[in-house]
Amino acid sequence: AESIEAEKAQDGVLRFKAQLEELGVLSAGDADEMRTELTLELDRAMEEAEAAPLPEPETALLHVLKERR
């Protein structure tokens, strides 16, 4: 449990959030609201990606390696 708390104390995201709150740039509710909005956006994007048709197998290596001429 101590190691988890020590890791949290070093978490850059949590430290940045605390700094923004301390400076009055961000309120605690703002951070929670942003997290909720982003979670919904990511969920919608995942649903869209999962519903999309799979690419054709012959396109798997397009734009991955330099194409030979």
C-alpha positions as a Markdown table, in Angstrom:
| # | Residue | x | y | z |
|---|---|---|---|---|
| 1 | Ala | 0.0 | 0.0 | 0.0 |
| 2 | Glu | 2.9 | 2.4 | 0.8 |
| 3 | Ser | 4.4 | 1.8 | -2.6 |
| 4 | Ile | 1.2 | 2.7 | -4.4 |
| 5 | Glu | 0.9 | 5.9 | -2.4 |
| 6 | Ala | 4.5 | 6.7 | -3.2 |
| 7 | Glu | 3.8 | 6.1 | -6.9 |
| 8 | Lys | 0.7 | 8.3 | -6.8 |
| 9 | Ala | 2.8 | 11.1 | -5.3 |
| 10 | Gln | 5.0 | 11.0 | -8.3 |
| 11 | Asp | 2.2 | 10.8 | -10.9 |
| 12 | Gly | 2.8 | 13.6 | -13.4 |
| 13 | Val | -0.9 | 13.9 | -14.3 |
| 14 | Leu | -2.1 | 14.1 | -10.7 |
| 15 | Arg | 0.7 | 16.6 | -9.9 |
| 16 | Phe | -0.3 | 18.8 | -12.9 |
| 17 | Lys | -4.0 | 18.6 | -11.9 |
| 18 | Ala | -3.1 | 19.7 | -8.4 |
| 19 | Gln | -0.9 | 22.5 | -9.7 |
| 20 | Leu | -3.7 | 23.8 | -12.0 |
| 21 | Glu | -6.2 | 23.7 | -9.1 |
| 22 | Glu | -3.7 | 25.5 | -6.9 |
| 23 | Leu | -3.3 | 28.2 | -9.5 |
| 24 | Gly | -7.1 | 28.5 | -9.8 |
| 25 | Val | -7.0 | 27.5 | -13.5 |
| 26 | Leu | -9.0 | 24.3 | -12.9 |
| 27 | Ser | -11.6 | 23.5 | -10.3 |
| 28 | Ala | -12.1 | 20.0 | -8.9 |
| 29 | Gly | -15.4 | 19.7 | -10.7 |
| 30 | Asp | -13.9 | 20.7 | -14.0 |
| 31 | Ala | -11.4 | 17.8 | -13.9 |
| 32 | Asp | -14.2 | 15.3 | -13.2 |
| 33 | Glu | -16.4 | 16.8 | -15.9 |
| 34 | Met | -13.5 | 16.6 | -18.4 |
| 35 | Arg | -12.8 | 13.0 | -17.5 |
| 36 | Thr | -16.5 | 12.0 | -18.0 |
| 37 | Glu | -16.7 | 13.8 | -21.4 |
| 38 | Leu | -13.4 | 12.1 | -22.5 |
| 39 | Thr | -14.6 | 8.7 | -21.4 |
| 40 | Leu | -17.8 | 9.1 | -23.3 |
| 41 | Glu | -15.9 | 10.2 | -26.4 |
| 42 | Leu | -13.5 | 7.3 | -26.2 |
| 43 | Asp | -16.4 | 4.9 | -25.7 |
| 44 | Arg | -18.1 | 6.2 | -28.8 |
| 45 | Ala | -14.9 | 6.0 | -30.8 |
| 46 | Met | -14.3 | 2.4 | -29.7 |
| 47 | Glu | -17.9 | 1.4 | -30.7 |
| 48 | Glu | -17.4 | 3.0 | -34.1 |
| 49 | Ala | -14.1 | 1.3 | -34.6 |
| 50 | Glu | -15.5 | -2.1 | -33.6 |
| 51 | Ala | -18.5 | -1.7 | -35.9 |
| 52 | Ala | -16.3 | -0.7 | -38.9 |
| 53 | Pro | -15.6 | -3.4 | -41.5 |
| 54 | Leu | -12.2 | -5.1 | -41.4 |
| 55 | Pro | -9.7 | -4.0 | -44.0 |
| 56 | Glu | -8.9 | -6.2 | -46.9 |
| 57 | Pro | -5.9 | -8.5 | -46.1 |
| 58 | Glu | -4.0 | -7.3 | -49.2 |
| 59 | Thr | -3.9 | -3.8 | -47.7 |
| 60 | Ala | -2.2 | -4.8 | -44.5 |
| 61 | Leu | 1.3 | -3.6 | -45.5 |
| 62 | Leu | 0.3 | -0.5 | -47.4 |
| 63 | His | 2.0 | 2.6 | -46.0 |
| 64 | Val | 3.9 | 0.5 | -43.4 |
| 65 | Leu | 7.2 | -0.1 | -45.3 |
| 66 | Lys | 8.7 | 1.8 | -48.2 |
| 67 | Glu | 7.0 | 0.4 | -51.3 |
| 68 | Arg | 9.3 | -0.9 | -54.1 |
| 69 | Arg | 9.1 | 0.7 | -57.4 |
